[in-house]
PDB file of C-alpha atoms and ligand atoms in Angstrom:
ATOM      1  CA  MET L   1       0.000   0.000   0.000  1.00 87.00           C
ATOM      2  CA  SER L   2       1.398   3.423  -0.876  1.00 96.00           C
ATOM      3  CA  LEU L   3       2.056   6.020   1.799  1.00 97.00           C
ATOM      4  CA  VAL L   4      -0.694   8.198   0.337  1.00 98.00           C
ATOM      5  CA  SER L   5      -3.273   5.350   0.540  1.00 98.00           C
ATOM      6  CA  LYS L   6      -2.171   4.567   4.103  1.00 98.00           C
ATOM      7  CA  ILE L   7      -2.674   8.206   5.124  1.00 98.00           C
ATOM      8  CA  VAL L   8      -6.113   8.337   3.465  1.00 98.00           C
ATOM      9  CA  GLN L   9      -7.212   5.145   5.245  1.00 98.00           C
ATOM     10  CA  LEU L  10      -5.860   6.213   8.625  1.00 98.00           C
ATOM     11  CA  LYS L  11      -7.490   9.622   8.266  1.00 98.00           C
ATOM     12  CA  LYS L  12     -10.888   7.930   7.799  1.00 98.00           C
ATOM     13  CA  GLU L  13     -10.404   5.489  10.685  1.00 98.00           C
ATOM     14  CA  LYS L  14      -9.402   8.238  13.088  1.00 98.00           C
ATOM     15  CA  ASN L  15     -11.798  10.949  11.842  1.00 98.00           C
ATOM     16  CA  ALA L  16      -8.842  13.247  11.171  1.00 98.00           C
ATOM     17  CA  ILE L  17      -8.545  16.295   8.935  1.00 98.00           C
ATOM     18  CA  ILE L  18      -5.369  17.456   7.193  1.00 98.00           C
ATOM     19  CA  LEU L  19      -4.940  21.225   6.982  1.00 98.00           C
ATOM     20  CA  ALA L  20      -2.010  22.422   4.880  1.00 98.00           C
ATOM     21  CA  HIS L  21      -0.430  25.780   4.104  1.00 98.00           C
ATOM     22  CA  TYR L  22       0.432  26.825   0.529  1.00 98.00           C
ATOM     23  CA  TYR L  23       4.160  26.594   1.347  1.00 98.00           C
ATOM     24  CA  GLN L  24       3.996  22.851   2.046  1.00 98.00           C
ATOM     25  CA  GLN L  25       5.548  20.354  -0.331  1.00 97.00           C
ATOM     26  CA  PRO L  26       3.267  19.566  -3.319  1.00 98.00           C
ATOM     27  CA  GLU L  27       2.592  15.956  -2.219  1.00 98.00           C
ATOM     28  CA  ILE L  28       1.351  17.229   1.154  1.00 98.00           C
ATOM     29  CA  GLN L  29      -0.863  19.865  -0.477  1.00 98.00           C
ATOM     30  CA  GLU L  30      -2.309  17.155  -2.728  1.00 98.00           C
ATOM     31  CA  ILE L  31      -3.363  14.934   0.151  1.00 98.00           C
ATOM     32  CA  ALA L  32      -4.742  17.751   2.344  1.00 98.00           C
ATOM     33  CA  ASP L  33      -8.462  18.263   2.968  1.00 98.00           C
ATOM     34  CA  PHE L  34      -7.893  21.996   2.841  1.00 98.00           C
ATOM     35  CA  VAL L  35      -4.992  24.146   1.642  1.00 98.00           C
ATOM     36  CA  GLY L  36      -5.021  27.806   2.576  1.00 98.00           C
ATOM     37  CA  ASP L  37      -3.430  30.912   4.043  1.00 98.00           C
ATOM     38  CA  SER L  38      -3.209  31.612   7.779  1.00 97.00           C
ATOM     39  CA  LEU L  39      -6.714  33.086   7.945  1.00 97.00           C
ATOM     40  CA  GLY L  40      -8.353  30.311   5.909  1.00 97.00           C
ATOM     41  CA  LEU L  41      -6.606  27.676   7.996  1.00 97.00           C
ATOM     42  CA  SER L  42      -7.746  29.303  11.266  1.00 96.00           C
ATOM     43  CA  GLN L  43     -11.298  29.505   9.946  1.00 96.00           C
ATOM     44  CA  LYS L  44     -11.244  25.824   8.929  1.00 97.00           C
ATOM     45  CA  ALA L  45      -9.769  24.857  12.310  1.00 96.00           C
ATOM     46  CA  SER L  46     -12.566  26.730  14.082  1.00 94.00           C
ATOM     47  CA  GLU L  47     -15.259  24.893  12.103  1.00 95.00           C
ATOM     48  CA  THR L  48     -14.064  21.280  11.919  1.00 96.00           C
ATOM     49  CA  ASN L  49     -15.834  18.288  13.475  1.00 96.00           C
ATOM     50  CA  ALA L  50     -12.748  16.085  13.175  1.00 98.00           C
ATOM     51  CA  ASP L  51     -11.264  14.467  16.293  1.00 98.00           C
ATOM     52  CA  ILE L  52      -7.677  14.980  15.140  1.00 98.00           C
ATOM     53  CA  ILE L  53      -6.264  17.952  13.251  1.00 98.00           C
ATOM     54  CA  VAL L  54      -3.069  17.138  11.361  1.00 98.00           C
ATOM     55  CA  PHE L  55      -1.523  20.549  10.773  1.00 98.00           C
ATOM     56  CA  ALA L  56       0.856  20.586   7.831  1.00 98.00           C
ATOM     57  CA  GLY L  57       2.329  24.005   8.436  1.00 98.00           C
ATOM     58  CA  VAL L  58       4.477  25.623  11.103  1.00 98.00           C
ATOM     59  CA  HIS L  59       4.173  25.638  14.894  1.00 98.00           C
ATOM     60  CA  PHE L  60       2.263  28.919  15.384  1.00 98.00           C
ATOM     61  CA  MET L  61      -0.401  27.744  12.906  1.00 98.00           C
ATOM     62  CA  ALA L  62      -0.924  24.415  14.690  1.00 98.00           C
ATOM     63  CA  GLU L  63      -0.905  26.237  18.024  1.00 98.00           C
ATOM     64  CA  THR L  64      -3.682  28.554  16.793  1.00 98.00           C
ATOM     65  CA  ALA L  65      -5.719  25.466  15.819  1.00 97.00           C
ATOM     66  CA  LYS L  66      -5.195  24.041  19.343  1.00 97.00           C
ATOM     67  CA  ILE L  67      -6.210  27.332  20.989  1.00 98.00           C
ATOM     68  CA  LEU L  68      -9.455  27.138  19.007  1.00 97.00           C
ATOM     69  CA  ASN L  69      -9.943  23.406  19.713  1.00 96.00           C
ATOM     70  CA  PRO L  70      -8.780  22.516  23.229  1.00 96.00           C
ATOM     71  CA  SER L  71     -10.570  19.149  23.264  1.00 95.00           C
ATOM     72  CA  LYS L  72      -9.179  17.957  19.902  1.00 97.00           C
ATOM     73  CA  LYS L  73      -5.777  16.440  19.269  1.00 98.00           C
ATOM     74  CA  VAL L  74      -3.644  18.726  17.095  1.00 98.00           C
ATOM     75  CA  VAL L  75      -0.535  17.100  15.661  1.00 98.00           C
ATOM     76  CA  LEU L  76       2.335  18.674  13.708  1.00 98.00           C
ATOM     77  CA  PRO L  77       4.508  16.384  11.534  1.00 98.00           C
ATOM     78  CA  ASP L  78       7.721  18.041  12.769  1.00 98.00           C
ATOM     79  CA  LEU L  79       7.730  19.924  16.072  1.00 98.00           C
ATOM     80  CA  ASN L  80      10.823  21.864  14.952  1.00 98.00           C
ATOM     81  CA  ALA L  81       8.867  23.562  12.172  1.00 98.00           C
ATOM     82  CA  GLY L  82       9.043  27.056  13.661  1.00 98.00           C
ATOM     83  CA  CYS L  83       9.060  30.556  12.169  1.00 97.00           C
ATOM     84  CA  SER L  84      11.723  33.275  12.245  1.00 95.00           C
ATOM     85  CA  LEU L  85       9.087  35.942  12.795  1.00 96.00           C
ATOM     86  CA  ALA L  86       7.525  34.168  15.764  1.00 98.00           C
ATOM     87  CA  ASP L  87      11.008  33.597  17.221  1.00 97.00           C
ATOM     88  CA  SER L  88      11.855  37.299  16.921  1.00 97.00           C
ATOM     89  CA  CYS L  89       9.335  38.249  19.608  1.00 98.00           C
ATOM     90  CA  PRO L  90      10.080  36.785  23.068  1.00 98.00           C
ATOM     91  CA  PRO L  91       7.218  37.264  25.579  1.00 98.00           C
ATOM     92  CA  GLU L  92       9.371  38.860  28.350  1.00 98.00           C
ATOM     93  CA  LEU L  93      10.549  41.683  26.071  1.00 98.00           C
ATOM     94  CA  PHE L  94       7.134  42.132  24.512  1.00 98.00           C
ATOM     95  CA  ARG L  95       5.518  42.400  27.957  1.00 98.00           C
ATOM     96  CA  GLU L  96       7.951  45.224  28.827  1.00 98.00           C
ATOM     97  CA  LEU L  97       7.140  47.113  25.627  1.00 98.00           C
ATOM     98  CA  ILE L  98       3.402  46.842  26.328  1.00 98.00           C
ATOM     99  CA  LYS L  99       3.964  48.082  29.897  1.00 98.00           C
ATOM    100  CA  ALA L 100       5.845  51.101  28.563  1.00 98.00           C
ATOM    101  CA  HIS L 101       2.913  51.936  26.241  1.00 98.00           C
ATOM    102  CA  PRO L 102      -0.246  51.388  28.296  1.00 98.00           C
ATOM    103  CA  GLN L 103      -2.455  53.501  25.989  1.00 98.00           C
ATOM    104  CA  HIS L 104      -1.651  51.444  22.887  1.00 98.00           C
ATOM    105  CA  VAL L 105      -3.982  48.819  21.430  1.00 98.00           C
ATOM    106  CA  VAL L 106      -1.866  45.712  20.817  1.00 98.00           C
ATOM    107  CA  ILE L 107      -2.342  44.123  17.384  1.00 98.00           C
ATOM    108  CA  THR L 108      -0.278  41.056  16.619  1.00 98.00           C
ATOM    109  CA  TYR L 109       0.306  39.291  13.335  1.00 98.00           C
ATOM    110  CA  ILE L 110      -0.713  35.632  13.686  1.00 98.00           C
ATOM    111  CA  ASN L 111       2.954  34.594  13.136  1.00 98.00           C
ATOM    112  CA  CYS L 112       3.725  34.673  16.873  1.00 98.00           C
ATOM    113  CA  SER L 113       3.563  32.345  19.865  1.00 98.00           C
ATOM    114  CA  ALA L 114       0.505  31.668  22.055  1.00 98.00           C
ATOM    115  CA  GLU L 115       2.165  33.712  24.843  1.00 98.00           C
ATOM    116  CA  ILE L 116       2.374  36.750  22.549  1.00 98.00           C
ATOM    117  CA  LYS L 117      -1.226  36.277  21.411  1.00 98.00           C
ATOM    118  CA  ALA L 118      -2.228  36.118  25.076  1.00 98.00           C
ATOM    119  CA  LEU L 119      -0.726  39.605  25.556  1.00 98.00           C
ATOM    120  CA  SER L 120      -2.629  41.012  22.553  1.00 98.00           C
ATOM    121  CA  ASP L 121      -5.920  42.801  22.054  1.00 98.00           C
ATOM    122  CA  ILE L 122      -6.496  41.473  18.566  1.00 98.00           C
ATOM    123  CA  VAL L 123      -4.728  39.171  16.098  1.00 98.00           C
ATOM    124  CA  CYS L 124      -4.520  39.688  12.342  1.00 98.00           C
ATOM    125  CA  THR L 125      -3.171  37.885   9.280  1.00 98.00           C
ATOM    126  CA  SER L 126      -1.818  39.295   6.023  1.00 98.00           C
ATOM    127  CA  SER L 127      -5.251  38.991   4.431  1.00 97.00           C
ATOM    128  CA  ASN L 128      -7.172  41.025   7.036  1.00 98.00           C
ATOM    129  CA  ALA L 129      -4.459  43.271   8.558  1.00 98.00           C
ATOM    130  CA  LEU L 130      -5.720  46.477   6.900  1.00 98.00           C
ATOM    131  CA  LYS L 131      -9.308  45.752   7.926  1.00 98.00           C
ATOM    132  CA  ILE L 132      -8.325  44.984  11.529  1.00 98.00           C
ATOM    133  CA  VAL L 133      -6.155  48.099  11.858  1.00 98.00           C
ATOM    134  CA  ASN L 134      -8.881  50.241  10.276  1.00 98.00           C
ATOM    135  CA  SER L 135     -11.357  48.923  12.864  1.00 97.00           C
ATOM    136  CA  ILE L 136      -9.430  50.858  15.541  1.00 98.00           C
ATOM    137  CA  PRO L 137     -10.309  54.585  15.743  1.00 98.00           C
ATOM    138  CA  LYS L 138      -7.568  56.764  14.188  1.00 96.00           C
ATOM    139  CA  LYS L 139      -6.791  58.610  17.418  1.00 96.00           C
ATOM    140  CA  VAL L 140      -6.035  55.397  19.321  1.00 98.00           C
ATOM    141  CA  PRO L 141      -2.308  54.492  19.191  1.00 98.00           C
ATOM    142  CA  ILE L 142      -1.399  50.958  18.063  1.00 98.00           C
ATOM    143  CA  LEU L 143       1.514  48.715  18.917  1.00 98.00           C
ATOM    144  CA  PHE L 144       2.046  46.215  16.090  1.00 98.00           C
ATOM    145  CA  ALA L 145       4.182  43.056  16.265  1.00 98.00           C
ATOM    146  CA  PRO L 146       6.161  41.134  15.213  1.00 98.00           C
ATOM    147  CA  ASP L 147       6.604  41.885  11.465  1.00 98.00           C
ATOM    148  CA  LYS L 148       8.084  45.321  10.787  1.00 98.00           C
ATOM    149  CA  ASN L 149       7.663  45.009   7.004  1.00 98.00           C
ATOM    150  CA  LEU L 150       3.942  44.266   7.236  1.00 98.00           C
ATOM    151  CA  GLY L 151       3.683  46.990   9.897  1.00 98.00           C
ATOM    152  CA  LYS L 152       5.386  49.580   7.651  1.00 98.00           C
ATOM    153  CA  TYR L 153       3.143  48.555   4.760  1.00 98.00           C
ATOM    154  CA  ILE L 154       0.020  49.067   6.911  1.00 98.00           C
ATOM    155  CA  ASN L 155       1.357  52.448   8.081  1.00 98.00           C
ATOM    156  CA  ARG L 156       1.859  53.535   4.462  1.00 98.00           C
ATOM    157  CA  LYS L 157      -1.590  52.306   3.390  1.00 98.00           C
ATOM    158  CA  THR L 158      -3.533  53.737   6.351  1.00 97.00           C
ATOM    159  CA  GLY L 159      -1.487  56.861   7.113  1.00 97.00           C
ATOM    160  CA  ARG L 160      -1.080  55.673  10.712  1.00 98.00           C
ATOM    161  CA  ASN L 161       2.066  55.672  12.753  1.00 98.00           C
ATOM    162  CA  MET L 162       1.872  52.331  14.556  1.00 98.00           C
ATOM    163  CA  LEU L 163       4.718  51.510  16.897  1.00 98.00           C
ATOM    164  CA  LEU L 164       6.469  48.501  15.325  1.00 98.00           C
ATOM    165  CA  TRP L 165       8.281  45.504  16.756  1.00 98.00           C
ATOM    166  CA  ASP L 166      11.565  44.880  14.927  1.00 98.00           C
ATOM    167  CA  GLY L 167      10.850  41.371  13.574  1.00 98.00           C
ATOM    168  CA  SER L 168      11.017  39.980  10.075  1.00 96.00           C
ATOM    169  CA  CYS L 169      10.771  36.829   7.968  1.00 96.00           C
ATOM    170  CA  ILE L 170      14.072  35.373   6.771  1.00 94.00           C
ATOM    171  CA  VAL L 171      12.470  34.208   3.528  1.00 95.00           C
ATOM    172  CA  HIS L 172      10.746  37.451   2.522  1.00 96.00           C
ATOM    173  CA  GLU L 173      13.788  39.559   3.416  1.00 95.00           C
ATOM    174  CA  ALA L 174      15.950  37.429   1.129  1.00 93.00           C
ATOM    175  CA  PHE L 175      14.623  38.813  -2.158  1.00 95.00           C
ATOM    176  CA  SER L 176      17.182  40.746  -4.211  1.00 95.00           C
ATOM    177  CA  ILE L 177      15.875  43.978  -5.730  1.00 96.00           C
ATOM    178  CA  GLU L 178      18.730  44.048  -8.294  1.00 95.00           C
ATOM    179  CA  LYS L 179      18.000  40.515  -9.467  1.00 94.00           C
ATOM    180  CA  LEU L 180      14.258  41.181  -9.433  1.00 96.00           C
ATOM    181  CA  LEU L 181      14.641  44.236 -11.676  1.00 96.00           C
ATOM    182  CA  ALA L 182      16.960  42.286 -14.017  1.00 96.00           C
ATOM    183  CA  LEU L 183      14.397  39.470 -14.206  1.00 95.00           C
ATOM    184  CA  TYR L 184      11.671  42.007 -14.913  1.00 96.00           C
ATOM    185  CA  LYS L 185      13.706  43.393 -17.829  1.00 96.00           C
ATOM    186  CA  GLU L 186      14.149  39.888 -19.233  1.00 95.00           C
ATOM    187  CA  ASN L 187      10.388  39.326 -19.034  1.00 94.00           C
ATOM    188  CA  PRO L 188       8.663  42.288 -20.620  1.00 90.00           C
ATOM    189  CA  GLY L 189       4.986  42.475 -19.764  1.00 92.00           C
ATOM    190  CA  ALA L 190       5.356  40.421 -16.588  1.00 96.00           C
ATOM    191  CA  LYS L 191       3.615  41.700 -13.459  1.00 97.00           C
ATOM    192  CA  ILE L 192       5.148  41.432 -10.010  1.00 98.00           C
ATOM    193  CA  ILE L 193       2.976  40.279  -7.098  1.00 98.00           C
ATOM    194  CA  ALA L 194       4.292  40.235  -3.541  1.00 98.00           C
ATOM    195  CA  HIS L 195       3.557  39.170   0.020  1.00 98.00           C
ATOM    196  CA  PRO L 196       3.510  42.106   2.492  1.00 98.00           C
ATOM    197  CA  GLU L 197       6.236  40.495   4.618  1.00 98.00           C
ATOM    198  CA  SER L 198       8.611  41.613   1.824  1.00 98.00           C
ATOM    199  CA  GLU L 199      10.706  44.762   2.169  1.00 98.00           C
ATOM    200  CA  GLU L 200       9.445  48.158   0.984  1.00 98.00           C
ATOM    201  CA  HIS L 201      11.650  48.304  -2.138  1.00 98.00           C
ATOM    202  CA  ILE L 202      10.212  44.950  -3.291  1.00 98.00           C
ATOM    203  CA  LEU L 203       6.619  45.990  -2.504  1.00 98.00           C
ATOM    204  CA  ASN L 204       7.129  49.221  -4.486  1.00 98.00           C
ATOM    205  CA  THR L 205       7.566  47.142  -7.646  1.00 98.00           C
ATOM    206  CA  ALA L 206       4.387  45.102  -7.138  1.00 98.00           C
ATOM    207  CA  THR L 207       1.082  45.395  -8.982  1.00 97.00           C
ATOM    208  CA  TYR L 208      -0.622  43.394  -6.236  1.00 98.00           C
ATOM    209  CA  ILE L 209       0.282  42.917  -2.558  1.00 98.00           C
ATOM    210  CA  GLY L 210      -1.567  40.375  -0.447  1.00 98.00           C
ATOM    211  CA  SER L 211      -1.666  37.118   1.457  1.00 98.00           C
ATOM    212  CA  THR L 212      -0.874  33.803  -0.219  1.00 98.00           C
ATOM    213  CA  ALA L 213      -4.598  33.162  -0.815  1.00 98.00           C
ATOM    214  CA  GLY L 214      -4.978  36.744  -2.046  1.00 98.00           C
ATOM    215  CA  MET L 215      -2.143  36.310  -4.558  1.00 98.00           C
ATOM    216  CA  ILE L 216      -3.683  33.112  -5.937  1.00 98.00           C
ATOM    217  CA  LYS L 217      -7.088  34.784  -6.228  1.00 98.00           C
ATOM    218  CA  TYR L 218      -5.513  37.758  -7.998  1.00 97.00           C
ATOM    219  CA  VAL L 219      -3.754  35.734 -10.725  1.00 97.00           C
ATOM    220  CA  LYS L 220      -6.931  33.700 -11.223  1.00 97.00           C
ATOM    221  CA  GLN L 221      -8.915  36.877 -11.801  1.00 96.00           C
ATOM    222  CA  HIS L 222      -6.182  38.415 -14.014  1.00 95.00           C
ATOM    223  CA  PRO L 223      -4.694  35.494 -15.966  1.00 87.00           C
ATOM    224  CA  LEU L 224      -1.926  37.402 -17.744  1.00 84.00           C
ATOM    225  CA  GLU L 225       0.911  35.757 -19.628  1.00 86.00           C
ATOM    226  CA  LYS L 226       3.541  36.089 -16.936  1.00 96.00           C
ATOM    227  CA  TYR L 227       3.857  36.794 -13.234  1.00 98.00           C
ATOM    228  CA  ILE L 228       6.917  37.207 -11.039  1.00 98.00           C
ATOM    229  CA  VAL L 229       5.898  35.912  -7.619  1.00 98.00           C
ATOM    230  CA  ALA L 230       7.580  37.359  -4.513  1.00 98.00           C
ATOM    231  CA  THR L 231       6.770  34.931  -1.734  1.00 98.00           C
ATOM    232  CA  GLU L 232       7.818  31.445  -0.656  1.00 97.00           C
ATOM    233  CA  ALA L 233       8.135  29.216  -3.734  1.00 95.00           C
ATOM    234  CA  GLY L 234       5.715  26.545  -2.450  1.00 97.00           C
ATOM    235  CA  ILE L 235       2.816  28.761  -3.521  1.00 98.00           C
ATOM    236  CA  LEU L 236       3.630  28.068  -7.181  1.00 97.00           C
ATOM    237  CA  HIS L 237       2.162  24.557  -6.937  1.00 98.00           C
ATOM    238  CA  LYS L 238      -1.467  25.571  -6.308  1.00 98.00           C
ATOM    239  CA  MET L 239      -1.130  28.822  -8.242  1.00 98.00           C
ATOM    240  CA  GLN L 240      -0.024  26.981 -11.381  1.00 98.00           C
ATOM    241  CA  GLN L 241      -2.960  24.565 -11.058  1.00 98.00           C
ATOM    242  CA  GLU L 242      -5.298  27.574 -11.026  1.00 97.00           C
ATOM    243  CA  VAL L 243      -3.676  29.291 -14.047  1.00 97.00           C
ATOM    244  CA  PRO L 244      -2.116  26.482 -16.130  1.00 97.00           C
ATOM    245  CA  ASP L 245      -1.461  28.740 -19.141  1.00 96.00           C
ATOM    246  CA  THR L 246       0.259  31.512 -17.222  1.00 97.00           C
ATOM    247  CA  MET L 247       4.025  31.586 -16.791  1.00 97.00           C
ATOM    248  CA  LEU L 248       4.915  31.928 -13.107  1.00 97.00           C
ATOM    249  CA  VAL L 249       8.462  32.903 -12.196  1.00 95.00           C
ATOM    250  CA  PRO L 250       9.636  32.892  -8.564  1.00 95.00           C
ATOM    251  CA  ALA L 251      11.250  36.175  -7.458  1.00 95.00           C
ATOM    252  CA  PRO L 252      15.019  35.689  -7.110  1.00 93.00           C
ATOM    253  CA  ALA L 253      16.797  35.616  -3.768  1.00 91.00           C
ATOM    254  CA  LYS L 254      20.086  37.334  -2.895  1.00 86.00           C
ATOM    255  CA  ALA L 255      23.274  35.524  -3.914  1.00 67.00           C
ATOM    256  CA  ASP L 256      24.153  34.599  -0.339  1.00 60.00           C
ATOM    257  CA  ASN L 257      20.842  32.844   0.155  1.00 54.00           C
ATOM    258  CA  THR L 258      21.145  29.067   0.255  1.00 53.00           C
ATOM    259  CA  CYS L 259      18.107  28.550  -1.961  1.00 54.00           C
ATOM    260  CA  ALA L 260      17.862  30.509  -5.222  1.00 57.00           C
ATOM    261  CA  CYS L 261      14.066  30.475  -5.137  1.00 59.00           C
ATOM    262  CA  SER L 262      13.355  31.361  -1.484  1.00 86.00           C
ATOM    263  CA  GLU L 263      12.080  28.339   0.356  1.00 93.00           C
ATOM    264  CA  CYS L 264      11.068  28.380   4.020  1.00 95.00           C
ATOM    265  CA  SER L 265      13.214  25.702   5.642  1.00 94.00           C
ATOM    266  CA  PHE L 266      10.716  25.476   8.525  1.00 97.00           C
ATOM    267  CA  MET L 267       7.760  24.776   6.236  1.00 97.00           C
ATOM    268  CA  LYS L 268       9.785  22.202   4.324  1.00 97.00           C
ATOM    269  CA  MET L 269      10.605  20.176   7.468  1.00 97.00           C
ATOM    270  CA  ASN L 270       7.256  18.415   7.103  1.00 98.00           C
ATOM    271  CA  THR L 271       7.347  15.375   4.819  1.00 98.00           C
ATOM    272  CA  LEU L 272       4.707  12.856   3.767  1.00 98.00           C
ATOM    273  CA  GLN L 273       6.406  10.185   5.922  1.00 98.00           C
ATOM    274  CA  LYS L 274       6.411  12.458   8.988  1.00 98.00           C
ATOM    275  CA  LEU L 275       2.765  13.303   8.297  1.00 98.00           C
ATOM    276  CA  TYR L 276       1.884   9.599   8.260  1.00 98.00           C
ATOM    277  CA  ASP L 277       3.914   8.962  11.423  1.00 98.00           C
ATOM    278  CA  CYS L 278       2.284  11.798  13.376  1.00 98.00           C
ATOM    279  CA  LEU L 279      -1.195  10.635  12.376  1.00 98.00           C
ATOM    280  CA  TYR L 280      -0.366   7.010  13.237  1.00 98.00           C
ATOM    281  CA  ASN L 281       1.287   7.839  16.589  1.00 98.00           C
ATOM    282  CA  GLU L 282      -0.971  10.851  17.329  1.00 98.00           C
ATOM    283  CA  ASN L 283       2.264  12.552  18.240  1.00 98.00           C
ATOM    284  CA  PRO L 284       3.940  15.108  18.376  1.00 98.00           C
ATOM    285  CA  GLN L 285       0.937  16.896  19.823  1.00 98.00           C
ATOM    286  CA  ILE L 286       0.561  20.620  20.345  1.00 98.00           C
ATOM    287  CA  GLU L 287      -0.193  21.597  23.941  1.00 98.00           C
ATOM    288  CA  VAL L 288      -0.987  25.067  25.262  1.00 98.00           C
ATOM    289  CA  PRO L 289      -1.308  25.767  29.019  1.00 98.00           C
ATOM    290  CA  GLU L 290      -4.991  26.500  29.756  1.00 98.00           C
ATOM    291  CA  ASN L 291      -4.425  29.987  31.259  1.00 98.00           C
ATOM    292  CA  ILE L 292      -2.482  31.094  28.174  1.00 98.00           C
ATOM    293  CA  ARG L 293      -4.947  29.409  25.814  1.00 98.00           C
ATOM    294  CA  LYS L 294      -7.897  31.263  27.309  1.00 98.00           C
ATOM    295  CA  MET L 295      -6.121  34.613  27.031  1.00 98.00           C
ATOM    296  CA  ALA L 296      -4.929  33.902  23.476  1.00 98.00           C
ATOM    297  CA  LEU L 297      -8.396  32.786  22.368  1.00 98.00           C
ATOM    298  CA  GLN L 298     -10.017  36.212  22.791  1.00 98.00           C
ATOM    299  CA  PRO L 299      -7.839  38.163  20.299  1.00 98.00           C
ATOM    300  CA  ILE L 300      -8.135  35.290  17.786  1.00 98.00           C
ATOM    301  CA  GLU L 301     -11.925  35.220  18.142  1.00 97.00           C
ATOM    302  CA  ARG L 302     -12.044  39.003  17.693  1.00 98.00           C
ATOM    303  CA  MET L 303     -10.126  38.565  14.446  1.00 97.00           C
ATOM    304  CA  LEU L 304     -12.427  35.763  13.212  1.00 96.00           C
ATOM    305  CA  GLU L 305     -15.479  37.868  14.043  1.00 96.00           C
ATOM    306  CA  LEU L 306     -14.123  40.886  12.148  1.00 95.00           C
ATOM    307  CA  SER L 307     -13.192  38.688   9.161  1.00 93.00           C
ATOM    308  CA  LYS L 308     -16.699  37.342   8.517  1.00 88.00           C
TER     309      LYS L 308
HETATM  310  P1  13P Y   1      -0.263  33.830   4.653  1.00 68.12           P
HETATM  311  O1  13P Y   1      -1.209  34.011   5.771  1.00 68.12           O
HETATM  312  O2  13P Y   1      -0.343  34.939   3.639  1.00 68.12           O
HETATM  313  O3  13P Y   1      -0.398  32.492   4.009  1.00 68.12           O
HETATM  314  O4  13P Y   1       1.226  33.961   5.210  1.00 68.12           O
HETATM  315  C1  13P Y   1       1.782  33.045   6.089  1.00 68.12           C
HETATM  316  C2  13P Y   1       3.226  33.145   6.154  1.00 68.12           C
HETATM  317  O5  13P Y   1       3.855  32.542   6.986  1.00 68.12           O
HETATM  318  C3  13P Y   1       3.894  33.999   5.207  1.00 68.12           C
HETATM  319  O6  13P Y   1       5.255  33.847   5.319  1.00 68.12           O
HETATM  320 FE1  SF4 Y   2       7.724  32.240   9.143  1.00 68.12          FE
HETATM  321 FE2  SF4 Y   2       8.725  33.361   6.971  1.00 68.12          FE
HETATM  322 FE3  SF4 Y   2       8.504  30.720   7.065  1.00 68.12          FE
HETATM  323 FE4  SF4 Y   2       6.304  32.291   6.853  1.00 68.12          FE
HETATM  324  S1  SF4 Y   2       7.944  32.028   5.357  1.00 68.12           S
HETATM  325  S2  SF4 Y   2       6.573  30.533   8.239  1.00 68.12           S
HETATM  326  S3  SF4 Y   2       6.941  34.051   8.103  1.00 68.12           S
HETATM  327  S4  SF4 Y   2       9.822  31.994   8.386  1.00 68.12           S
END
């Protein structure tokens, strides 16, 4: 029996659901019940009747699913699948910053730990960040963490002056503007689309800026001949399925980057074998202490409510 058939059978027996992010390896995306961006995955996790959630993504995503589903088992194929952005914001330091700015509303990007979410007023993702920030009256100051690039982008778009945590994503900061412009010259007529975790000079070249799901929706609605795609390369799998006749070129990374096409090494830690193993063993499981879970649930629920 193939590994894929074994996973399908086990999933049925155990009433499990597989949720996968667009950056997962193609074979994982193909076997998933749902593939989406951070918001879509949180929404699916909040609705599921499954007993086990197999989260093919990174730790903060699986942790969000557990916060929403305390009585379900949430398993992650590789517990080391972290996130540079989440790691950039330790709770002790963040607590101090909040203390120093008691008037500020705390908005956190979902790419952070449960402890950070527990210290927040409201969570956002790249697909609803503008909406969430705009829901706060203009005169109220905002502290935004942990992604400074997304924070700067929101400041530019809304004319606000949010106080920003100095965090970033190693993958989205690896794009080379020189190489991108050279690639653009080689591909006349191509449009650049980018994820808002990218730096300002990359975003300035983009026709469309949005979440992974937003980027896929955009190319589907505007099936041009060629797109240069500035986000993690795993997105090309589903995007290409949606627009089979469009040429999709991954935005180039800086020369010193280990991967020429910008892959997230955390996302790629999950494999089909590890996915099978974690479903079979129901381990490694995600656990969140109940006091933190309860505090982290409120800002996530506020986000889900505002995203309806
Ligand atoms: P999305 O919510 O846009 O899928 O982004 C998740 C992420 O980790 C981007 O690096
Ligand atoms: Fe985190 Fe960046 Fe990987 Fe997304 S691509 S999971 S932000 S390290």
